[in-house]
């Protein structure tokens, strides 16, 4: 589950098969799809989270690293919503500040994956031939490492700053995003609007950026939401190996609270952030799923 | 078929080279391997040692050098081929590795092949158990939800599997550890191995941690394929002959519906390897994952390189065999 490749479009896309909506390119008003209430709830949660993270310095929160913000090892109370940990730090404040790192890592990672993987996939799908072979082999090699192992390899050779960890997880996202972009480009490059652009003498670069990119971006948007969830989880996994950022992230907080004694005496230190993290991943997965269904990207994801 | 296998073998060889070289090079180019063996002595400039060799520096006082230092450095370089370039060292390392000599740890001098021999079986048992758990849950679950698709049970299980897919495996591990090991004390909270029964008990929670999320993935795929299969004529035929629903589901419909599951089986084994790293930490299992993390933290490149290579090669091989099996089962794959 922590692996980017396992969320693979294939597994999720196949679920769509028995869909009733005929894919003839015409949108019938009767079957026009809606994003649904669930989507907006998910987006609402994500929005609330982002707002809290942005406003964190102005909120009446304890310092996340302040010792003795309350008595040590107390359960949730009005003063400390999520209780305090073994060092008396306020778990709620830590969760909010942890969200900062986790969300930033997730966002940078998927943004990097989109830009690098997307461009590589676009180039591979557009030019085909040798270029495609080389780029596809690169993707294949990247996918041949179990994801977390590759992340461990990179963070252990470099440092453990926020930037390195984010970019590492970004590298993991390159291959899955790239493969999707390539597959989508292969399909759309055959379409009339691309041929038309070619006929009027548009340059390769222009065709790729002005004609292909906008249509390829749609399936990628769905993957971006799913991928952000995967990146946040992967960061948590790295934190469990003590190889993530030297800062507070959700993974770090959960890892702090998972010792046998901590779990026995004050399980909320681990369970509260787990709950918040679960809701966030759920929201990202759900929103991503809805976006994919809404735009019906089955067509592009299926073709190889 | 022959050509298909040949092409896949060529691809396999290329990928194994690429993966091992990437691992080897990244850990050799960044950081100074010499530093890891001889520590601060690696800071001694080469010119000084050359001067010692030529006899220009002969007393310790004036240079601050210990006369044995240069010999130590030379020996370390010689033993680990550090005076050669990365490609050459990669070649030497690879040929040693193929002949079963993984080298020794920089830090404590342990034979790496011993480490692998001791640790790998534990991890393999964990992963196999996780796959068994996943399939054991996913097959009845998938059958039950496809049997009356889009009805009550199916709807509930869709929500359930979506939820399961959204729990990070380390979070699931902590939750299981809390309830089943600490609160209700059904399973041990740490790895123990006094006979197979105690090991099985100790591996149950870790395997569940890894297997539950996977079960949800398999269940989604199996359900979809089963729904398609159940529309086939041979299913109607079986029903017309008066066979029981259970018999039809498990004996007739299940096998032709396993394609998607088999496909993701290989990919997910990779996910399991990554997940095993984390889960081994939570339940203190002495597998390859804990050793790898320890080696990273104590800065022991030879061990890290060897373990990552072993894991990556294992992963590539599994995918290779899944690919072959898929090509064997479905002729269309061979020509693509």
Coordinates of C-alpha atoms in Angstrom, one line a residue:
Chain A
X1 CA 0.0 0.0 0.0
X2 CA 2.8 2.4 0.6
X3 CA 4.1 1.7 -2.9
X4 CA 3.3 4.1 -5.6
X5 CA 3.2 1.3 -8.2
X6 CA 0.7 -0.7 -6.4
X7 CA -2.0 2.0 -6.5
X8 CA -1.3 1.5 -10.2
X9 CA -3.9 2.8 -12.4
X10 CA -4.5 -0.8 -13.6
X11 CA -6.0 -2.0 -10.4
X12 CA -8.3 0.9 -10.0
X13 CA -9.2 1.2 -13.6
X14 CA -10.4 -2.4 -13.9
X15 CA -13.0 -1.8 -11.3
X16 CA -14.7 0.5 -13.8
X17 CA -15.4 -2.2 -16.3
X18 CA -19.1 -3.0 -15.6
X19 CA -19.9 0.7 -15.8
X20 CA -23.2 1.3 -17.6
X21 CA -22.2 4.5 -19.3
X22 CA -21.4 3.8 -23.0
X23 CA -18.2 5.3 -24.1
X24 CA -19.2 6.7 -27.5
X25 CA -17.8 10.2 -26.9
X26 CA -21.2 11.7 -26.6
X27 CA -22.4 13.0 -23.3
X28 CA -26.0 12.2 -22.9
X29 CA -27.7 14.6 -20.4
X30 CA -29.5 11.7 -18.8
X31 CA -26.3 10.0 -17.7
X32 CA -24.3 13.1 -17.1
X33 CA -22.2 12.3 -14.0
X34 CA -22.0 14.4 -10.9
X35 CA -19.1 14.7 -8.5
X36 CA -21.5 14.0 -5.7
X37 CA -21.8 15.1 -2.0
X38 CA -19.0 12.8 -0.9
X39 CA -16.5 14.5 -3.2
X40 CA -17.3 17.9 -1.7
X41 CA -17.1 16.5 1.9
X42 CA -13.6 15.2 1.0
X43 CA -12.6 18.5 -0.6
X44 CA -14.0 20.3 2.5
X45 CA -11.8 18.2 4.8
X46 CA -8.8 18.8 2.7
X47 CA -9.6 22.5 2.6
X48 CA -10.0 22.6 6.4
X49 CA -6.7 20.9 6.8
X50 CA -4.8 23.2 4.5
X51 CA -6.4 26.2 6.2
X52 CA -5.4 24.9 9.6
X53 CA -1.9 24.3 8.4
X54 CA -1.6 27.8 6.9
X55 CA -3.1 29.5 10.0
X56 CA -1.2 27.3 12.5
X57 CA 1.1 30.1 13.7
X58 CA -1.9 32.3 14.5
X59 CA -4.0 29.7 16.2
X60 CA -3.9 29.4 20.0
X61 CA -1.8 26.3 19.9
X62 CA 1.1 25.2 22.1
X63 CA 4.5 25.1 20.6
X64 CA 4.7 21.6 19.0
X65 CA 8.0 20.9 20.7
X66 CA 7.3 22.6 24.0
X67 CA 7.9 20.2 26.9
X68 CA 5.3 20.2 29.6
X69 CA 2.5 21.9 27.7
X70 CA 0.4 19.8 30.1
X71 CA 1.1 17.0 32.5
X72 CA 2.8 14.0 30.8
X73 CA 0.8 11.1 29.4
X74 CA -2.7 12.5 29.9
X75 CA -5.7 11.5 27.7
X76 CA -7.6 13.9 25.5
X77 CA -9.1 16.9 27.5
X78 CA -10.3 20.4 26.8
X79 CA -6.8 21.8 27.3
X80 CA -5.1 19.2 25.2
X81 CA -7.6 18.0 22.6
X82 CA -5.5 15.0 21.6
X83 CA -3.9 14.6 25.1
X84 CA -0.2 14.8 25.8
X85 CA 2.7 12.5 25.1
X86 CA 5.4 11.0 27.3
X87 CA 7.3 14.3 27.4
X88 CA 4.2 16.4 28.0
X89 CA 4.0 17.8 24.5
X90 CA 0.6 18.7 23.2
X91 CA -0.3 16.0 20.6
X92 CA -2.9 18.2 18.8
X93 CA -0.4 20.9 18.2
X94 CA 2.1 18.3 17.0
X95 CA -0.5 16.8 14.7
X96 CA -1.2 20.3 13.2
X97 CA 2.4 21.1 12.7
X98 CA 3.0 17.5 11.4
X99 CA 0.4 18.1 8.8
X100 CA 2.5 20.9 7.5
X101 CA 5.4 18.7 6.7
X102 CA 3.3 15.8 5.5
X103 CA 1.2 17.9 3.1
X104 CA 4.2 19.8 1.8
X105 CA 6.1 16.5 1.1
X106 CA 3.1 15.0 -0.6
X107 CA 2.5 18.1 -2.7
X108 CA 6.1 18.6 -3.8
X109 CA 6.6 14.9 -4.5
X110 CA 3.6 14.7 -6.8
X111 CA 4.3 18.1 -8.4
X112 CA 7.8 16.8 -9.2
X113 CA 6.4 13.5 -10.5
X114 CA 3.9 15.4 -12.7
X115 CA 6.5 17.8 -14.2
X116 CA 9.3 15.3 -14.8
X117 CA 7.2 12.1 -15.4
X118 CA 4.6 14.1 -17.4
X119 CA 7.1 15.6 -19.7
X120 CA 9.0 12.4 -20.2
X121 CA 5.8 10.5 -20.9
X122 CA 4.6 13.1 -23.3
X123 CA 7.9 13.1 -25.2
X124 CA 8.0 9.3 -25.3
X125 CA 4.4 9.0 -26.5
X126 CA 4.8 11.7 -29.1
X127 CA 8.1 10.8 -30.7
X128 CA 7.9 7.0 -30.2
X129 CA 10.6 4.8 -31.6
X130 CA 14.1 5.1 -30.0
X131 CA 13.1 7.9 -27.6
X132 CA 10.2 5.9 -26.4
X133 CA 12.3 2.8 -25.9
X134 CA 14.9 4.6 -23.8
X135 CA 12.3 6.4 -21.7
X136 CA 10.2 3.4 -21.2
X137 CA 13.2 1.4 -20.1
X138 CA 14.0 4.2 -17.6
X139 CA 10.4 3.9 -16.2
X140 CA 10.7 0.1 -16.1
X141 CA 14.0 0.3 -14.2
X142 CA 12.5 2.7 -11.7
X143 CA 9.6 0.4 -11.2
X144 CA 11.9 -2.5 -10.7
X145 CA 12.9 -1.2 -7.3
X146 CA 10.3 -1.8 -4.6
X147 CA 9.4 1.9 -3.9
X148 CA 10.4 2.2 -0.3
X149 CA 13.8 0.6 -1.0
X150 CA 14.5 3.2 -3.7
X151 CA 13.5 5.9 -1.3
X152 CA 15.7 4.4 1.4
X153 CA 18.6 4.3 -1.1
X154 CA 18.3 7.9 -2.0
X155 CA 17.7 9.4 1.5
X156 CA 20.5 7.3 2.9
X157 CA 23.0 8.5 0.3
X158 CA 22.0 12.1 0.5
X159 CA 20.6 14.0 3.5
X160 CA 17.3 14.1 5.2
X161 CA 16.1 17.6 4.6
X162 CA 12.6 18.3 3.6
X163 CA 13.8 19.0 0.1
X164 CA 15.6 15.7 -0.3
X165 CA 12.8 13.6 1.1
X166 CA 10.2 15.4 -1.1
X167 CA 12.2 15.0 -4.2
X168 CA 13.0 11.4 -3.4
X169 CA 9.3 10.6 -3.2
X170 CA 8.9 12.7 -6.4
X171 CA 11.3 10.4 -8.1
X172 CA 9.1 7.5 -7.1
X173 CA 6.1 9.2 -8.7
X174 CA 7.9 9.8 -12.0
X175 CA 7.4 6.3 -13.4
X176 CA 3.7 5.8 -12.7
X177 CA 2.8 9.3 -13.8
X178 CA 5.1 9.0 -16.8
X179 CA 3.5 5.8 -17.9
X180 CA 0.0 7.2 -17.7
X181 CA 1.1 10.3 -19.6
X182 CA 2.7 8.2 -22.3
X183 CA -0.3 6.0 -22.7
X184 CA -2.6 9.0 -22.9
X185 CA -0.3 10.7 -25.4
X186 CA -0.2 7.6 -27.6
X187 CA -3.9 7.7 -27.9
X188 CA -4.4 11.4 -28.5
X189 CA -1.5 11.8 -30.9
X190 CA -3.6 9.9 -33.4
X191 CA -6.6 12.2 -33.2
X192 CA -7.7 14.6 -35.8
X193 CA -7.0 17.7 -33.9
X194 CA -3.3 16.8 -33.6
X195 CA -3.1 15.9 -37.2
X196 CA -4.7 19.2 -38.1
X197 CA -2.2 21.1 -36.1
X198 CA 0.6 19.2 -37.9
X199 CA -0.9 20.0 -41.2
X200 CA -0.9 23.7 -40.6
X201 CA 2.7 23.4 -39.8
X202 CA 2.9 23.6 -36.0
X203 CA 6.2 22.7 -34.5
X204 CA 6.6 19.6 -32.3
X205 CA 6.9 21.7 -29.1
X206 CA 3.8 23.6 -29.9
X207 CA 1.8 20.5 -30.6
X208 CA 2.9 18.9 -27.4
X209 CA 2.2 21.9 -25.2
X210 CA -0.8 23.4 -26.8
X211 CA -2.6 20.5 -28.2
X212 CA -1.6 17.4 -26.2
X213 CA -0.8 18.7 -22.8
X214 CA -4.3 20.0 -22.0
X215 CA -6.0 16.7 -22.8
X216 CA -3.3 14.6 -21.1
X217 CA -3.6 16.6 -18.0
X218 CA -7.1 15.4 -17.2
X219 CA -6.2 11.8 -16.5
X220 CA -3.1 13.0 -14.7
X221 CA -5.2 15.2 -12.4
X222 CA -6.9 12.1 -10.9
X223 CA -3.6 10.4 -10.5
X224 CA -2.2 13.5 -8.8
X225 CA -4.7 13.3 -6.0
X226 CA -4.2 9.5 -5.5
X227 CA -0.4 10.0 -5.8
X228 CA -0.4 12.7 -3.1
X229 CA -1.9 10.2 -0.7
X230 CA 0.6 7.6 -1.6
X231 CA 3.5 10.1 -1.1
X232 CA 2.2 11.1 2.3
X233 CA 2.0 7.4 3.3
X234 CA 5.4 6.8 1.9
X235 CA 6.8 9.7 3.9
X236 CA 5.3 8.1 7.0
X237 CA 6.9 4.8 6.1
X238 CA 10.3 6.5 5.8
X239 CA 9.7 8.1 9.2
X240 CA 9.2 4.7 10.7
X241 CA 12.6 3.7 9.4
X242 CA 14.0 6.9 11.0
X243 CA 15.0 8.0 7.5
X244 CA 12.5 10.8 6.9
X245 CA 12.8 14.5 7.7
X246 CA 14.3 15.7 10.9
X247 CA 11.2 17.6 11.7
X248 CA 7.7 16.7 12.9
X249 CA 5.6 14.8 10.4
X250 CA 2.6 12.5 10.9
X251 CA 4.9 9.5 10.5
X252 CA 7.3 10.9 13.1
X253 CA 4.6 11.5 15.6
X254 CA 3.0 8.0 15.1
X255 CA 6.5 6.5 15.3
X256 CA 7.1 8.4 18.6
X257 CA 4.0 7.0 20.1
X258 CA 4.3 3.4 19.0
X259 CA 6.6 2.1 21.7
X260 CA 5.1 -0.8 23.7
X261 CA 5.0 1.3 26.9
X262 CA 3.5 4.3 25.1
X263 CA 0.9 2.2 23.5
X264 CA 0.0 0.6 26.8
X265 CA -0.3 3.8 28.8
X266 CA -1.3 6.5 26.3
X267 CA -2.4 5.0 23.0
X268 CA -3.9 8.3 21.9
X269 CA -0.4 9.6 21.1
X270 CA -0.3 7.2 18.2
X271 CA -4.0 6.7 17.5
X272 CA -5.1 10.3 17.2
X273 CA -2.6 11.2 14.4
X274 CA -3.4 7.9 12.8
X275 CA -7.1 8.9 12.7
X276 CA -6.3 12.3 11.1
X277 CA -3.9 10.7 8.6
X278 CA -6.5 8.1 7.7
X279 CA -9.2 10.7 7.1
X280 CA -6.8 12.6 4.9
X281 CA -5.7 9.7 2.8
X282 CA -9.3 8.6 2.5
X283 CA -10.3 12.1 1.3
X284 CA -7.5 12.2 -1.2
X285 CA -8.4 8.7 -2.5
X286 CA -12.0 9.4 -2.7
X287 CA -11.6 12.8 -4.4
X288 CA -9.2 11.2 -6.9
X289 CA -11.5 8.4 -7.6
X290 CA -14.4 10.8 -8.2
X291 CA -12.4 13.0 -10.5
X292 CA -11.3 10.0 -12.5
X293 CA -14.9 8.7 -12.8
X294 CA -16.1 12.2 -13.6
X295 CA -13.8 12.6 -16.5
X296 CA -14.0 9.0 -17.5
X297 CA -10.4 8.5 -18.2
X298 CA -10.9 4.8 -18.7
X299 CA -10.1 5.1 -22.3
X300 CA -6.7 6.5 -21.8
X301 CA -5.6 4.4 -18.9
X302 CA -6.5 1.2 -20.7
X303 CA -4.4 1.5 -23.8
X304 CA -0.9 0.5 -23.6
Chain B
X1 CA 6.3 -18.4 -27.1
X2 CA 10.0 -19.0 -27.4
X3 CA 10.6 -15.6 -28.7
X4 CA 8.5 -14.1 -26.0
X5 CA 10.6 -15.8 -23.3
X6 CA 13.9 -14.7 -25.0
X7 CA 12.7 -11.1 -25.1
X8 CA 11.7 -11.2 -21.5
X9 CA 15.0 -12.8 -20.5
X10 CA 17.0 -10.1 -22.3
X11 CA 14.9 -7.5 -20.5
X12 CA 15.5 -9.2 -17.2
X13 CA 19.2 -9.2 -17.6
X14 CA 19.3 -5.5 -18.6
X15 CA 17.1 -4.6 -15.7
X16 CA 19.2 -6.6 -13.2
X17 CA 22.3 -4.8 -14.5
X18 CA 20.6 -1.4 -14.3
X19 CA 19.3 -1.9 -10.8
X20 CA 22.5 -3.3 -9.3
X21 CA 24.6 -0.6 -11.0
X22 CA 22.4 2.2 -9.8
X23 CA 22.5 0.9 -6.2
X24 CA 26.3 0.3 -6.4
X25 CA 27.1 3.6 -8.0
X26 CA 24.9 5.8 -5.9
X27 CA 26.4 4.5 -2.6
X28 CA 29.9 4.7 -4.0
X29 CA 29.9 8.1 -5.6
X30 CA 28.2 9.9 -2.8
X31 CA 30.2 9.9 0.4
X32 CA 33.7 8.5 0.8
X33 CA 33.8 4.8 1.1
X34 CA 37.4 5.1 2.4
X35 CA 36.1 7.1 5.3
X36 CA 33.8 4.4 6.3
X37 CA 36.6 1.9 6.7
X38 CA 39.5 3.9 8.2
X39 CA 37.5 6.9 9.6
X40 CA 39.3 10.2 9.9
X41 CA 42.5 8.8 8.5
X42 CA 40.9 9.1 5.1
X43 CA 41.5 12.8 5.4
X44 CA 45.2 12.4 4.9
X45 CA 46.1 13.8 1.5
X46 CA 47.5 11.4 -1.0
X47 CA 50.6 13.5 -1.5
X48 CA 51.6 13.1 2.1
X49 CA 51.4 9.3 1.8
X50 CA 53.4 9.4 -1.4
X51 CA 56.0 11.5 0.3
X52 CA 56.2 8.9 3.1
X53 CA 56.7 6.2 0.5
X54 CA 59.5 8.1 -1.1
X55 CA 61.1 8.5 2.3
X56 CA 60.8 12.3 2.4
X57 CA 58.8 12.2 5.7
X58 CA 60.2 9.9 8.2
X59 CA 59.3 11.2 11.6
X60 CA 55.9 11.5 13.2
X61 CA 56.5 14.9 14.8
X62 CA 56.9 17.2 11.9
X63 CA 54.0 15.9 9.8
X64 CA 51.5 14.9 12.5
X65 CA 51.3 11.6 10.7
X66 CA 51.4 8.2 12.4
X67 CA 53.8 6.2 10.3
X68 CA 51.4 3.2 10.2
X69 CA 48.5 5.3 8.9
X70 CA 49.6 5.3 5.2
X71 CA 50.0 1.5 5.3
X72 CA 46.5 1.2 6.7
X73 CA 45.0 3.3 4.0
X74 CA 46.9 1.5 1.3
X75 CA 45.7 -1.8 2.7
X76 CA 42.1 -0.7 2.9
X77 CA 42.3 0.6 -0.6
X78 CA 43.9 -2.6 -1.9
X79 CA 41.4 -4.8 -0.1
X80 CA 38.3 -2.9 -1.3
X81 CA 39.7 -2.0 -4.8
X82 CA 39.2 1.6 -4.0
X83 CA 42.0 2.7 -6.3
X84 CA 40.0 1.5 -9.3
X85 CA 37.1 3.4 -10.8
X86 CA 33.5 2.8 -10.1
X87 CA 32.8 0.7 -13.2
X88 CA 35.7 -1.6 -12.5
X89 CA 34.7 -1.9 -8.9
X90 CA 31.2 -2.7 -10.0
X91 CA 32.5 -5.4 -12.2
X92 CA 34.6 -7.0 -9.4
X93 CA 31.7 -6.7 -7.0
X94 CA 29.2 -8.2 -9.4
X95 CA 31.4 -11.2 -10.2
X96 CA 32.1 -11.8 -6.6
X97 CA 28.4 -11.6 -5.8
X98 CA 27.5 -14.0 -8.6
X99 CA 29.9 -16.5 -7.1
X100 CA 28.3 -16.1 -3.7
X101 CA 30.9 -13.8 -2.1
X102 CA 29.0 -10.8 -0.9
X103 CA 31.9 -9.3 0.9
X104 CA 32.1 -8.2 4.5
X105 CA 30.6 -5.4 6.6
X106 CA 32.8 -2.3 6.9
X107 CA 31.7 -1.8 10.5
X108 CA 31.8 -5.2 12.2
X109 CA 33.4 -7.4 9.6
X110 CA 30.4 -9.9 9.4
X111 CA 30.1 -12.0 6.3
X112 CA 27.2 -10.5 4.3
X113 CA 26.3 -13.8 2.8
X114 CA 25.7 -15.1 6.4
X115 CA 23.5 -12.1 7.1
X116 CA 21.4 -12.8 4.0
X117 CA 21.2 -16.5 4.8
X118 CA 20.0 -15.8 8.3
X119 CA 17.7 -12.9 7.7
X120 CA 16.2 -13.6 4.2
X121 CA 14.1 -16.7 5.2
X122 CA 12.3 -14.8 7.9
X123 CA 11.3 -12.1 5.5
X124 CA 10.3 -14.6 2.9
X125 CA 8.1 -16.5 5.4
X126 CA 6.5 -13.2 6.4
X127 CA 5.7 -12.2 2.8
X128 CA 4.4 -15.7 1.8
X129 CA 2.2 -15.6 4.9
X130 CA 0.9 -12.2 4.0
X131 CA 0.0 -13.3 0.5
X132 CA -1.7 -16.4 1.9
X133 CA -3.7 -14.1 4.3
X134 CA -4.5 -11.7 1.5
X135 CA -5.8 -14.5 -0.9
X136 CA -7.5 -16.3 1.9
X137 CA -9.5 -13.2 2.8
X138 CA -9.9 -11.9 -0.8
X139 CA -11.3 -15.0 -2.5
X140 CA -14.3 -15.7 -0.2
X141 CA -14.9 -11.9 0.1
X142 CA -14.8 -11.4 -3.6
X143 CA -17.0 -14.3 -4.3
X144 CA -19.5 -13.2 -1.7
X145 CA -19.7 -9.6 -3.0
X146 CA -19.9 -10.7 -6.7
X147 CA -22.6 -13.3 -5.9
X148 CA -25.2 -10.6 -5.3
X149 CA -23.5 -7.6 -6.9
X150 CA -24.6 -4.1 -5.9
X151 CA -26.8 -5.5 -3.1
X152 CA -26.4 -4.9 0.6
X153 CA -23.3 -6.9 1.4
X154 CA -21.5 -5.8 -1.8
X155 CA -22.2 -2.1 -1.0
X156 CA -20.9 -2.5 2.5
X157 CA -17.8 -4.3 1.3
X158 CA -17.1 -1.6 -1.3
X159 CA -16.9 1.0 1.5
X160 CA -14.9 -1.4 3.6
X161 CA -12.3 -2.1 1.0
X162 CA -12.0 1.6 0.2
X163 CA -11.4 2.2 3.8
X164 CA -8.8 -0.6 4.1
X165 CA -6.9 0.8 1.1
X166 CA -6.7 4.2 2.8
X167 CA -5.0 2.9 6.0
X168 CA -1.2 3.2 5.8
X169 CA 0.2 -0.1 6.6
X170 CA 2.3 1.2 9.5
X171 CA -0.9 2.7 11.0
X172 CA -2.7 -0.6 10.6
X173 CA 0.3 -2.3 12.3
X174 CA 0.2 0.0 15.2
X175 CA -3.6 -0.5 15.6
X176 CA -3.3 -4.3 15.4
X177 CA -0.4 -4.2 17.8
X178 CA -2.4 -2.1 20.3
X179 CA -5.5 -4.2 20.2
X180 CA -4.4 -7.8 19.6
X181 CA -1.1 -7.8 21.3
X182 CA -1.3 -5.3 24.2
X183 CA -5.0 -4.9 25.0
X184 CA -6.3 -8.4 24.5
X185 CA -2.9 -10.2 24.5
X186 CA -3.9 -12.8 21.9
X187 CA -0.7 -12.5 20.0
X188 CA 2.8 -11.7 21.1
X189 CA 4.0 -8.2 20.6
X190 CA 7.6 -9.2 19.7
X191 CA 9.0 -11.8 17.4
X192 CA 9.8 -15.1 19.0
X193 CA 10.9 -18.3 17.4
X194 CA 10.7 -21.3 19.7
X195 CA 9.5 -23.8 17.2
X196 CA 7.2 -23.2 14.2
X197 CA 4.0 -22.7 16.2
X198 CA 5.4 -19.7 18.2
X199 CA 6.9 -18.2 15.0
X200 CA 3.6 -18.6 13.2
X201 CA 1.8 -16.8 16.1
X202 CA 4.4 -14.1 16.1
X203 CA 4.1 -13.6 12.4
X204 CA 0.3 -13.5 12.4
X205 CA -0.1 -9.8 13.2
X206 CA 2.6 -8.6 10.8
X207 CA 1.2 -10.8 8.1
X208 CA -2.3 -9.4 8.7
X209 CA -0.9 -5.9 8.6
X210 CA 0.5 -6.5 5.2
X211 CA -2.2 -8.8 4.0
X212 CA -5.4 -6.8 4.8
X213 CA -4.7 -3.9 2.5
X214 CA -3.7 -6.3 -0.2
X215 CA -6.8 -8.4 0.3
X216 CA -8.9 -5.3 -0.4
X217 CA -7.0 -4.8 -3.7
X218 CA -7.5 -8.4 -4.7
X219 CA -11.1 -8.3 -3.7
X220 CA -11.9 -5.4 -5.9
X221 CA -10.2 -7.1 -8.9
X222 CA -11.7 -10.5 -8.3
X223 CA -15.2 -9.0 -7.8
X224 CA -15.1 -7.2 -11.2
X225 CA -13.8 -10.2 -13.1
X226 CA -16.3 -12.5 -11.4
X227 CA -19.2 -10.3 -12.3
X228 CA -18.1 -10.5 -16.0
X229 CA -17.6 -14.3 -15.8
X230 CA -21.0 -14.9 -14.2
X231 CA -22.6 -13.6 -17.4
X232 CA -21.0 -16.3 -19.5
X233 CA -23.0 -19.1 -21.0
X234 CA -21.2 -21.9 -19.2
X235 CA -22.4 -20.5 -15.9
X236 CA -26.0 -20.5 -17.1
X237 CA -25.4 -24.0 -18.3
X238 CA -24.1 -25.1 -14.9
X239 CA -27.1 -23.5 -13.2
X240 CA -29.5 -25.1 -15.6
X241 CA -28.0 -28.5 -14.8
X242 CA -28.9 -27.8 -11.2
X243 CA -25.5 -27.3 -9.6
X244 CA -25.4 -25.5 -6.3
X245 CA -24.4 -21.8 -6.4
X246 CA -21.4 -22.5 -4.2
X247 CA -20.2 -25.2 -6.6
X248 CA -20.6 -22.8 -9.5
X249 CA -18.9 -19.9 -7.8
X250 CA -15.8 -21.8 -6.6
X251 CA -15.5 -24.6 -9.2
X252 CA -16.6 -22.9 -12.4
X253 CA -16.4 -19.2 -12.2
X254 CA -13.4 -18.6 -9.9
X255 CA -10.6 -19.9 -12.0
X256 CA -11.3 -17.9 -15.2
X257 CA -11.7 -14.8 -13.0
X258 CA -8.2 -14.8 -11.5
X259 CA -6.4 -13.1 -14.3
X260 CA -6.3 -9.6 -12.9
X261 CA -5.3 -10.9 -9.5
X262 CA -2.4 -12.8 -11.0
X263 CA -1.2 -9.7 -12.8
X264 CA -1.0 -7.5 -9.8
X265 CA 0.4 -10.4 -7.7
X266 CA 3.9 -9.6 -8.9
X267 CA 3.7 -5.9 -8.5
X268 CA 2.2 -6.2 -5.1
X269 CA 5.0 -8.5 -4.0
X270 CA 7.2 -5.4 -4.4
X271 CA 4.8 -3.4 -2.3
X272 CA 5.0 -6.2 0.3
X273 CA 8.8 -6.0 0.3
X274 CA 8.7 -2.3 1.0
X275 CA 5.9 -2.8 3.6
X276 CA 7.9 -5.6 5.2
X277 CA 10.6 -3.1 6.0
X278 CA 8.3 -1.0 8.0
X279 CA 6.3 -3.9 9.6
X280 CA 9.5 -5.6 10.7
X281 CA 10.3 -2.5 12.6
X282 CA 7.0 -2.3 14.3
X283 CA 7.0 -6.0 15.4
X284 CA 10.9 -6.2 15.9
X285 CA 11.2 -9.1 13.4
X286 CA 14.8 -10.0 12.6
X287 CA 14.3 -10.0 8.8
X288 CA 16.2 -8.4 6.0
X289 CA 14.3 -5.2 6.5
X290 CA 15.5 -4.5 10.0
X291 CA 19.1 -5.4 9.0
X292 CA 18.9 -3.1 6.0
X293 CA 17.7 -0.2 8.2
X294 CA 20.4 -0.9 10.8
X295 CA 23.0 -1.0 8.1
X296 CA 21.8 2.3 6.7
X297 CA 21.8 3.9 10.2
X298 CA 25.3 2.6 11.0
X299 CA 26.6 3.7 7.6
X300 CA 27.6 0.4 6.3
X301 CA 27.5 0.6 2.4
X302 CA 28.6 -2.9 1.5
X303 CA 25.7 -4.4 3.5
X304 CA 23.3 -1.8 2.2
X305 CA 24.3 -2.4 -1.4
X306 CA 24.1 -6.2 -1.1
X307 CA 20.8 -6.3 0.7
X308 CA 19.2 -3.8 -1.7
X309 CA 20.5 -5.8 -4.6
X310 CA 19.2 -9.1 -3.3
X311 CA 15.8 -7.6 -2.7
X312 CA 15.6 -5.8 -6.0
X313 CA 16.8 -8.9 -7.9
X314 CA 14.2 -11.0 -6.1
X315 CA 11.5 -8.5 -7.0
X316 CA 12.6 -8.4 -10.7
X317 CA 12.6 -12.2 -10.8
X318 CA 9.1 -12.5 -9.3
X319 CA 7.8 -10.1 -11.9
X320 CA 9.6 -12.0 -14.6
X321 CA 7.9 -15.2 -13.6
X322 CA 4.5 -13.6 -13.2
X323 CA 5.0 -12.2 -16.7
X324 CA 5.9 -15.6 -18.1
X325 CA 2.9 -17.2 -16.4
X326 CA 0.6 -14.5 -17.7
X327 CA 2.0 -15.0 -21.2
X328 CA 1.4 -18.7 -20.8
X329 CA -2.2 -18.2 -19.6
X330 CA -3.2 -15.5 -22.1
X331 CA -1.8 -15.9 -25.6
X332 CA -2.5 -12.2 -26.5
X333 CA 0.2 -11.0 -24.1
X334 CA 2.9 -12.8 -26.1
X335 CA 2.5 -10.8 -29.2
X336 CA 2.1 -7.4 -27.6

